[in-house]
Amino acid sequence: MSRYAAHPRNLTRSIPQRYYYVPAATLRPPTVTEKRMPTLLGVSAACYLASVCLASSASEAVSWIPQAVAIGVAVMWFCVGVIVLGQRLRWCRPITLYTCYFLWGATGIAVTTNNEYFLSIFQTYVKVVLITWILFQCARTRKDVLVCCLAIALASIVVVVLGRDEIAKALAFRGDVGAAKYRASGTLLSNSNTLGIFAALVIICGGFCMLGYRSLLLKITSGVCIVCGLYLVAASGSRTAMLGVAGSVVALYWCHFRKVGKGGIGKKIAIILLCLGLFVGTGLFLMKLPFFFRLVEGFSSVHAIMKEPRVQYFFRAIGAVIENPLTGLGWGGFALAGLGRNAEGIGHYSHSSVSEVLVATGLPGFLMYYGAQFFLWKLIRDVRRLNLSVQDATAVNIIYAVFWVLLIWHSVAVLDDHRLIWPLLGVFCGYLWNLQRQYGGYGPAPARKT
């Protein structure tokens, strides 16, 4: 009898292959119980975003408040995050390339024609880049992102209450003459275009909270904020805001509802009805706006589009870049060179991130800035492919929808130094970075049957 034959049979059973190797796609994501509350650093990030909404543009008397809050957030991150929790510094390509864009743009001091004007813009970039990087370090969980979105949404209630007279005046406007005088510009966000972008962000963030929170009270609160955002969009008369509202509904359907609508016939019907209601409701809302004619006139024909200042400014920017392809004209160079002028003949910016970045920083700066946008898209795409939990998958889908709305805005507004949008993107990147580490070893999500 051989040694092998004498060996007990229960010790010679073949061990399944999966004991040694399990394909990543078949692994389940880690079972992590989501905390009920956001982290302390997440709450501090939300406080900063709320302060920007309420005090950044209100008046010079209170514009220091967001800066003081930003310093407090930085101290909080260093003391709690680095010293107490021992967090390591994070790095991701979108934030790194945005920082590189800032460093390259700073070299424009050598070519600018007005050092004082350049340095005033430089100070804004310094603050935005630093707080974006800090909020990227702070945000970790889905609840952190939600509380930041909730803070932005809640700020709309304060803006509506304090600016109710301006809003009422704008909503009472009828006709198409003298529209500039009626557009709300006396609120906490003094500029009507800035108000419009904020209002559209409020609607997006309110929708994020409605889908992300389970609490009925928070859902109702988010709904109230969305209504406030709609009033602000109507009062601002901003075409950028109108495009943002329409784009957010389309992007939300394409990035989220189109995915979750796969399943039973009842679920499909419910999603179809919900999406139809959103599309029809959005269309009716936009057509009933007192300033909707501005959007219609701007896109009524090819001739009307070519007459748009933003389009003309773009071609002027191309001409300036051809003459200065490496360095551009420096920040603020578009206005200083007189490439765009307002009704009073005063030089002003190009109203488009594409043309403004090209003229200000040349081709290298343009590639860095939109390289940051590309890698943000890639980061979101890679995270969406992971085997995420339902809650995290919903959050990432909404962030993906926000990305497309912001990409549309880049063609009609200057966002490269926006004090609210880039810090919010820093929060998104911190959350996505954390999801990559949490789910990265568990492979892509399995294919779902339709």
CSV table of N, CA and C in Angstrom, one decimal, residues 211 245-262 267-279 282 384 397-398 400-402 404-405:
chain,number,residue,atom,x,y,z
A,211,LEU,N,-32.2,62.9,-3.9
A,211,LEU,CA,-31.9,61.5,-4.3
A,211,LEU,C,-30.9,60.8,-3.3
A,245,VAL,N,-30.1,74.7,-16.4
A,245,VAL,CA,-31.3,74.0,-16.0
A,245,VAL,C,-31.6,72.9,-17.0
A,246,ALA,N,-31.7,73.3,-18.3
A,246,ALA,CA,-32.0,72.3,-19.3
A,246,ALA,C,-31.0,71.2,-19.4
A,247,GLY,N,-29.7,71.6,-19.4
A,247,GLY,CA,-28.6,70.6,-19.5
A,247,GLY,C,-28.6,69.7,-18.3
A,248,SER,N,-28.9,70.2,-17.1
A,248,SER,CA,-28.9,69.3,-15.9
A,248,SER,C,-29.9,68.2,-16.0
A,249,VAL,N,-31.1,68.5,-16.5
A,249,VAL,CA,-32.2,67.5,-16.7
A,249,VAL,C,-31.8,66.5,-17.7
A,250,VAL,N,-31.2,66.9,-18.8
A,250,VAL,CA,-30.8,66.0,-19.8
A,250,VAL,C,-29.7,65.1,-19.3
A,251,ALA,N,-28.7,65.7,-18.7
A,251,ALA,CA,-27.5,65.0,-18.1
A,251,ALA,C,-27.9,64.0,-17.0
A,252,LEU,N,-28.9,64.4,-16.2
A,252,LEU,CA,-29.3,63.6,-15.1
A,252,LEU,C,-30.0,62.3,-15.7
A,253,TYR,N,-30.8,62.5,-16.7
A,253,TYR,CA,-31.4,61.4,-17.4
A,253,TYR,C,-30.4,60.4,-18.0
A,254,TRP,N,-29.4,61.0,-18.7
A,254,TRP,CA,-28.5,60.2,-19.5
A,254,TRP,C,-27.5,59.5,-18.5
A,255,CYS,N,-27.1,60.2,-17.5
A,255,CYS,CA,-26.0,59.6,-16.6
A,255,CYS,C,-26.6,58.8,-15.4
A,256,HIS,N,-27.9,59.0,-15.1
A,256,HIS,CA,-28.4,58.3,-13.9
A,256,HIS,C,-29.7,57.5,-14.2
A,257,PHE,N,-30.8,58.2,-14.6
A,257,PHE,CA,-32.1,57.5,-14.7
A,257,PHE,C,-32.0,56.5,-15.9
A,258,ARG,N,-31.3,56.7,-16.9
A,258,ARG,CA,-31.2,55.8,-18.0
A,258,ARG,C,-30.6,54.4,-17.5
A,259,LYS,N,-29.7,54.5,-16.5
A,259,LYS,CA,-29.1,53.3,-15.9
A,259,LYS,C,-30.0,52.6,-14.9
A,260,VAL,N,-30.6,53.4,-14.0
A,260,VAL,CA,-31.4,52.8,-13.0
A,260,VAL,C,-32.8,52.3,-13.5
A,261,GLY,N,-33.1,52.7,-14.8
A,261,GLY,CA,-34.4,52.3,-15.4
A,261,GLY,C,-34.4,50.9,-15.9
A,262,LYS,N,-33.2,50.2,-15.8
A,262,LYS,CA,-33.1,48.9,-16.3
A,262,LYS,C,-33.6,47.9,-15.2
A,267,LYS,N,-40.7,49.1,-12.9
A,267,LYS,CA,-39.7,50.1,-12.7
A,267,LYS,C,-39.4,51.0,-13.9
A,268,LYS,N,-39.4,50.3,-15.1
A,268,LYS,CA,-39.1,51.0,-16.3
A,268,LYS,C,-40.2,52.1,-16.6
A,269,ILE,N,-41.5,51.7,-16.4
A,269,ILE,CA,-42.6,52.6,-16.6
A,269,ILE,C,-42.5,53.8,-15.7
A,270,ALA,N,-42.2,53.5,-14.4
A,270,ALA,CA,-42.1,54.6,-13.4
A,270,ALA,C,-41.0,55.6,-13.8
A,271,ILE,N,-39.8,55.1,-14.2
A,271,ILE,CA,-38.7,55.9,-14.6
A,271,ILE,C,-39.0,56.7,-15.9
A,272,ILE,N,-39.7,56.1,-16.8
A,272,ILE,CA,-40.1,56.8,-18.0
A,272,ILE,C,-41.1,57.9,-17.7
A,273,LEU,N,-42.0,57.7,-16.9
A,273,LEU,CA,-43.0,58.7,-16.5
A,273,LEU,C,-42.3,59.8,-15.7
A,274,LEU,N,-41.4,59.5,-14.9
A,274,LEU,CA,-40.6,60.5,-14.1
A,274,LEU,C,-39.8,61.4,-15.0
A,275,CYS,N,-39.1,60.8,-16.0
A,275,CYS,CA,-38.3,61.5,-16.9
A,275,CYS,C,-39.1,62.4,-17.8
A,276,LEU,N,-40.2,61.9,-18.3
A,276,LEU,CA,-41.1,62.7,-19.1
A,276,LEU,C,-41.6,63.9,-18.4
A,277,GLY,N,-42.0,63.7,-17.1
A,277,GLY,CA,-42.5,64.8,-16.3
A,277,GLY,C,-41.4,65.8,-16.1
A,278,LEU,N,-40.1,65.4,-15.9
A,278,LEU,CA,-39.0,66.3,-15.8
A,278,LEU,C,-38.8,67.1,-17.0
A,279,PHE,N,-38.8,66.4,-18.2
A,279,PHE,CA,-38.6,67.1,-19.5
A,279,PHE,C,-39.7,68.1,-19.8
A,282,THR,N,-39.6,71.0,-17.2
A,282,THR,CA,-38.5,72.0,-17.5
A,282,THR,C,-38.8,72.8,-18.7
A,384,ARG,N,-17.1,55.0,-12.0
A,384,ARG,CA,-18.4,54.5,-12.3
A,384,ARG,C,-18.3,53.0,-12.7
A,397,ASN,N,-23.1,59.0,-10.3
A,397,ASN,CA,-23.8,59.3,-11.5
A,397,ASN,C,-24.2,60.8,-11.5
A,398,ILE,N,-24.6,61.3,-10.4
A,398,ILE,CA,-25.0,62.8,-10.3
A,398,ILE,C,-23.8,63.7,-10.5
A,400,TYR,N,-21.3,62.9,-12.3
A,400,TYR,CA,-21.1,62.9,-13.8
A,400,TYR,C,-22.0,63.8,-14.5
A,401,ALA,N,-23.2,63.9,-14.1
A,401,ALA,CA,-24.2,64.9,-14.7
A,401,ALA,C,-23.7,66.3,-14.5
A,402,VAL,N,-23.3,66.6,-13.3
A,402,VAL,CA,-22.8,67.9,-13.0
A,402,VAL,C,-21.6,68.3,-13.8
A,404,TRP,N,-20.9,67.4,-16.9
A,404,TRP,CA,-21.4,67.8,-18.2
A,404,TRP,C,-22.0,69.2,-18.3
A,405,VAL,N,-22.7,69.5,-17.2
A,405,VAL,CA,-23.3,70.8,-17.1
A,405,VAL,C,-22.2,71.9,-17.1
